[in-house]
PDB file of C-alpha atoms in Angstrom:
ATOM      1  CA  UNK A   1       7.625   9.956   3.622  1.00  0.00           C
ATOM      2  CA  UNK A   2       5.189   9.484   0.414  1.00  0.00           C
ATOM      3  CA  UNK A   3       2.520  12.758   0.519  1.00  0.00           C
ATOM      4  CA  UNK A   4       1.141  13.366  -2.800  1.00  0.00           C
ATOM      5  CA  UNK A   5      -3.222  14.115  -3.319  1.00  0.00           C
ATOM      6  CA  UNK A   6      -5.038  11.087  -4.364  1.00  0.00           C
ATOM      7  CA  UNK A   7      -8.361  10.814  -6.349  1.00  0.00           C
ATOM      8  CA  UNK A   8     -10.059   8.530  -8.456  1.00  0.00           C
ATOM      9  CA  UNK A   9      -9.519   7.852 -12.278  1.00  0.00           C
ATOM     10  CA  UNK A  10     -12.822   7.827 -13.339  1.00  0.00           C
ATOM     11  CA  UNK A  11     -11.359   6.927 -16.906  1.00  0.00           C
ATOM     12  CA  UNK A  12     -10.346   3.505 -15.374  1.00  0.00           C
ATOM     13  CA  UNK A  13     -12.434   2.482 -12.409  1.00  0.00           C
ATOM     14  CA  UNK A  14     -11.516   1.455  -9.985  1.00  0.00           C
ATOM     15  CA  UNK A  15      -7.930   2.784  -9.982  1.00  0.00           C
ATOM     16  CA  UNK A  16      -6.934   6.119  -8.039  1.00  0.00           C
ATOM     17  CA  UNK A  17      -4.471   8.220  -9.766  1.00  0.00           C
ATOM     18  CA  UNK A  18      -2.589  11.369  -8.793  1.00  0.00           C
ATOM     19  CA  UNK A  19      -4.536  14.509  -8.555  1.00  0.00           C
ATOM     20  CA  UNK A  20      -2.891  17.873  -7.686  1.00  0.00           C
ATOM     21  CA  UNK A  21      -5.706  19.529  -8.366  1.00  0.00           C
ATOM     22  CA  UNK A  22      -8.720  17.783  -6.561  1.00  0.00           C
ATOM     23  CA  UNK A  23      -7.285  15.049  -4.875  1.00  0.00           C
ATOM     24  CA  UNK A  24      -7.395  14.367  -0.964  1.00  0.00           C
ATOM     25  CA  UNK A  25      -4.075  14.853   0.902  1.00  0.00           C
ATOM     26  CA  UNK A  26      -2.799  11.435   1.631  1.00  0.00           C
ATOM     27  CA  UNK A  27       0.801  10.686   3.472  1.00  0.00           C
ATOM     28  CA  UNK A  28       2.817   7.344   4.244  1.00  0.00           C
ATOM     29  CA  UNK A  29       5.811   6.930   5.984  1.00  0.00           C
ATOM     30  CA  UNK A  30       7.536   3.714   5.121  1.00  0.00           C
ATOM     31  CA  UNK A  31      10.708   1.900   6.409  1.00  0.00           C
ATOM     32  CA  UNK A  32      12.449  -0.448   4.028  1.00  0.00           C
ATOM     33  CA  UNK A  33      13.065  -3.923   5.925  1.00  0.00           C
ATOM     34  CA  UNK A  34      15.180  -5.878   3.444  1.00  0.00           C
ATOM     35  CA  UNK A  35      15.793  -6.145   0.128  1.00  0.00           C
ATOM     36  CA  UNK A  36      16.790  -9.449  -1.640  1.00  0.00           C
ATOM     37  CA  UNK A  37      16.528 -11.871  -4.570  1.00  0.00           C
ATOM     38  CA  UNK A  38      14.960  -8.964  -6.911  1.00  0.00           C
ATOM     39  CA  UNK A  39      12.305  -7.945  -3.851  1.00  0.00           C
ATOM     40  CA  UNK A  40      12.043  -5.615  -1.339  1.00  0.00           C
ATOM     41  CA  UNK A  41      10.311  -5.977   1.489  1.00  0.00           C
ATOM     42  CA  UNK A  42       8.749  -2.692   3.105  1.00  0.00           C
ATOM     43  CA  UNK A  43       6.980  -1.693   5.993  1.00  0.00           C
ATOM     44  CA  UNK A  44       4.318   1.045   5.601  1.00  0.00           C
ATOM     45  CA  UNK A  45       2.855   3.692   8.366  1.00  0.00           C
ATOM     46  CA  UNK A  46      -0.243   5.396   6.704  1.00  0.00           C
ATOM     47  CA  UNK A  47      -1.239   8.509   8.638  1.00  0.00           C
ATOM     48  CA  UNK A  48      -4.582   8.776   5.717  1.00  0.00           C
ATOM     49  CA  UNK A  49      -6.573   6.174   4.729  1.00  0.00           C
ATOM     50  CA  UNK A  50      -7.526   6.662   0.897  1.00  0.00           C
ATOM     51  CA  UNK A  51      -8.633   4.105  -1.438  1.00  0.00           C
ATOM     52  CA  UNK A  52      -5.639   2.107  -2.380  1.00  0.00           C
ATOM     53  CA  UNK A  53      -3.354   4.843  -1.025  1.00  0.00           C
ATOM     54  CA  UNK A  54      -0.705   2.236  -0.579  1.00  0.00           C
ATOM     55  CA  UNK A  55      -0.864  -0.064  -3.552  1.00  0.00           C
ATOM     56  CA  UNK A  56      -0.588   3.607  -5.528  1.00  0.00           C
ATOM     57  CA  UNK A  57       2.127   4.910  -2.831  1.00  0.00           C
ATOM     58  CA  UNK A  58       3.966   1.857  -3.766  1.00  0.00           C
ATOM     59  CA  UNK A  59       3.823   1.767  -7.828  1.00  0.00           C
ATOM     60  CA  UNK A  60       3.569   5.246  -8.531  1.00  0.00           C
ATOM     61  CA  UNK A  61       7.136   7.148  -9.794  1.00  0.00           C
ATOM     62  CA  UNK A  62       6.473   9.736  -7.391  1.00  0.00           C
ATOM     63  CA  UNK A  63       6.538   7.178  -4.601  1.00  0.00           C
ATOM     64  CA  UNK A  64       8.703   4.075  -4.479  1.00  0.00           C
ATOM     65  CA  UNK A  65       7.868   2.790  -8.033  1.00  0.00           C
ATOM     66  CA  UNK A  66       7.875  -0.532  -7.069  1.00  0.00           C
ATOM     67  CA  UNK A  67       3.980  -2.021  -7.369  1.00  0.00           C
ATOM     68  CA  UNK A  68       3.177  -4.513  -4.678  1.00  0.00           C
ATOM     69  CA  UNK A  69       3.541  -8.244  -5.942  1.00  0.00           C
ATOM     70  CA  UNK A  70       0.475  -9.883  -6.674  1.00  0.00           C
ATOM     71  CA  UNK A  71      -1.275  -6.208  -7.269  1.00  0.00           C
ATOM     72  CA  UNK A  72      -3.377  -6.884 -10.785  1.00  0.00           C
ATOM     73  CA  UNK A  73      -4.792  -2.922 -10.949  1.00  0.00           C
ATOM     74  CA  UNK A  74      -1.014  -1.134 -10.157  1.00  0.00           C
ATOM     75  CA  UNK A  75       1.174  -3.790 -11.446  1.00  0.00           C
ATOM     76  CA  UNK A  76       1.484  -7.309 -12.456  1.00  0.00           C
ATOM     77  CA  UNK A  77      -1.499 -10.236 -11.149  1.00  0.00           C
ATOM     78  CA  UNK A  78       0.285 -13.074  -9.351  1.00  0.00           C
ATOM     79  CA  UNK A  79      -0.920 -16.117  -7.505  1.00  0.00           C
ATOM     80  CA  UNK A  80      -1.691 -13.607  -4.179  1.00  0.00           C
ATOM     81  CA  UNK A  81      -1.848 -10.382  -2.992  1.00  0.00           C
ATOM     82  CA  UNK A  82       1.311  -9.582  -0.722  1.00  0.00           C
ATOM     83  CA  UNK A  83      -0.032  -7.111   1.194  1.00  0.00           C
ATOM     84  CA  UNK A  84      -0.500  -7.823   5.267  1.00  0.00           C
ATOM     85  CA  UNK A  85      -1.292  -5.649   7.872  1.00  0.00           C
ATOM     86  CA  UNK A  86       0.643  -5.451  11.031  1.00  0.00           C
ATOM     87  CA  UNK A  87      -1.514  -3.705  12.714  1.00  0.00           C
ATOM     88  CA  UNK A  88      -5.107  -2.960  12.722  1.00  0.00           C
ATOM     89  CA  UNK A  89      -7.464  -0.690  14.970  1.00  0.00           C
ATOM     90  CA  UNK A  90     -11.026  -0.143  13.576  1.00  0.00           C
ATOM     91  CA  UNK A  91     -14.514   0.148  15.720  1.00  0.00           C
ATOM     92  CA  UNK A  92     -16.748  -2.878  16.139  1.00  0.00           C
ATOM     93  CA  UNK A  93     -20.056  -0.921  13.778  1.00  0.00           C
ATOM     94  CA  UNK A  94     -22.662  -2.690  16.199  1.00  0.00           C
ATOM     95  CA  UNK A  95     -21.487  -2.661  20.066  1.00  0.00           C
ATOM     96  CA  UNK A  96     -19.153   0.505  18.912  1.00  0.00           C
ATOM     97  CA  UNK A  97     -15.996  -0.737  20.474  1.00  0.00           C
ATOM     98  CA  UNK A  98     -12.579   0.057  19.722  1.00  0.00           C
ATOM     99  CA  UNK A  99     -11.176  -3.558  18.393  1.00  0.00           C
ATOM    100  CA  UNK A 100      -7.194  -3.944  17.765  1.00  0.00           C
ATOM    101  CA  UNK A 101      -5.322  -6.192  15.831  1.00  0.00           C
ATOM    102  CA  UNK A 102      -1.830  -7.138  15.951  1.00  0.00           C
ATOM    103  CA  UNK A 103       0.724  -9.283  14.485  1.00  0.00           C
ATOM    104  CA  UNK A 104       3.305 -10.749  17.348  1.00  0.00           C
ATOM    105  CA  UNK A 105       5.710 -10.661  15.319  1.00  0.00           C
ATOM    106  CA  UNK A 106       5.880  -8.541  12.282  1.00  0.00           C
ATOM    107  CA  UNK A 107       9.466  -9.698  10.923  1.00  0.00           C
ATOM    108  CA  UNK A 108       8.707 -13.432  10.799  1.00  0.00           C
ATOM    109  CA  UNK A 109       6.000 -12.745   8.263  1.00  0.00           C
ATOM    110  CA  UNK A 110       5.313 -10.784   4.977  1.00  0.00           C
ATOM    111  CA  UNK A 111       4.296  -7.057   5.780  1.00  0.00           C
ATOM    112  CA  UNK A 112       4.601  -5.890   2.429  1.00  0.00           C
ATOM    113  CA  UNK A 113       6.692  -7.271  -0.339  1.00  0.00           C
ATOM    114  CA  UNK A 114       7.307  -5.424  -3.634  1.00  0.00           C
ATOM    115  CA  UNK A 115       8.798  -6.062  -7.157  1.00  0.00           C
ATOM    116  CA  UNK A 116      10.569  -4.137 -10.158  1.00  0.00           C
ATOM    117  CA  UNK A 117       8.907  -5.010 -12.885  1.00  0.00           C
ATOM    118  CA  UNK A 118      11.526  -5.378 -15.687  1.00  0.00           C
ATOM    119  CA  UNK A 119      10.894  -3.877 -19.176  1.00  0.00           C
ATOM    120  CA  UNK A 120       9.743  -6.296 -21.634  1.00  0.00           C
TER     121      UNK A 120
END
């Protein structure tokens, strides 16, 4: 489990940062799936929902340090972003019904793939 108070950088818009002080609780459980050819691929369970809580669970030290591949604010800008959801609930904002969203089957696609940067 990731749990460490995010809040935004308002020194560099639009990134959040870590903020012990101010910041809004935010928790992920993760399970990683496989790891191979310099990637790991990682499946993430967020129990909050802050801004780019798991693009910053992902690069930050304090989390996995690994930035999500394609992620141009927390890590490196590639052709795509490689971050899929699974799973998605939200509520339709006009007839107010709860919608769901689900992949059939999550290990025959790309949940979440990260990548160690290497030191230049």
């Amino acid at each position: 489990t990731i749990n460490f108070p995010l809040g935004t950088d308002y020194l560099n818009r639009p990134m959040q940062k870590v903020d012990w002080e101010d910041g809004k609780a935010a928790v992920t459980e993760y399970e990683i799936l496989d790891v191979s050819h310099g990637r790991t691929r990682v499946h993430f369970f967020p129990h909050t929902g802050r801004t780019h809580q798991l693009r910053v669970h992902a690069a930050h030290p304090l989390g996995l340090d690994l930035p999500i591949v394609g992620d141009d604010i927390y890590g490196q800008r590639e052709e795509r972003l490689c971050l899929h959801a699974g799973y998605l609930q939200v509520e339709h904002p006009v007839i107010k019904e709860r919608m769901t969203f689900v992949v059939d089957d999550p290990s025959s696609t790309f949940l979440l793939i990260f990548v160690q940067l290497q030191d230049s």
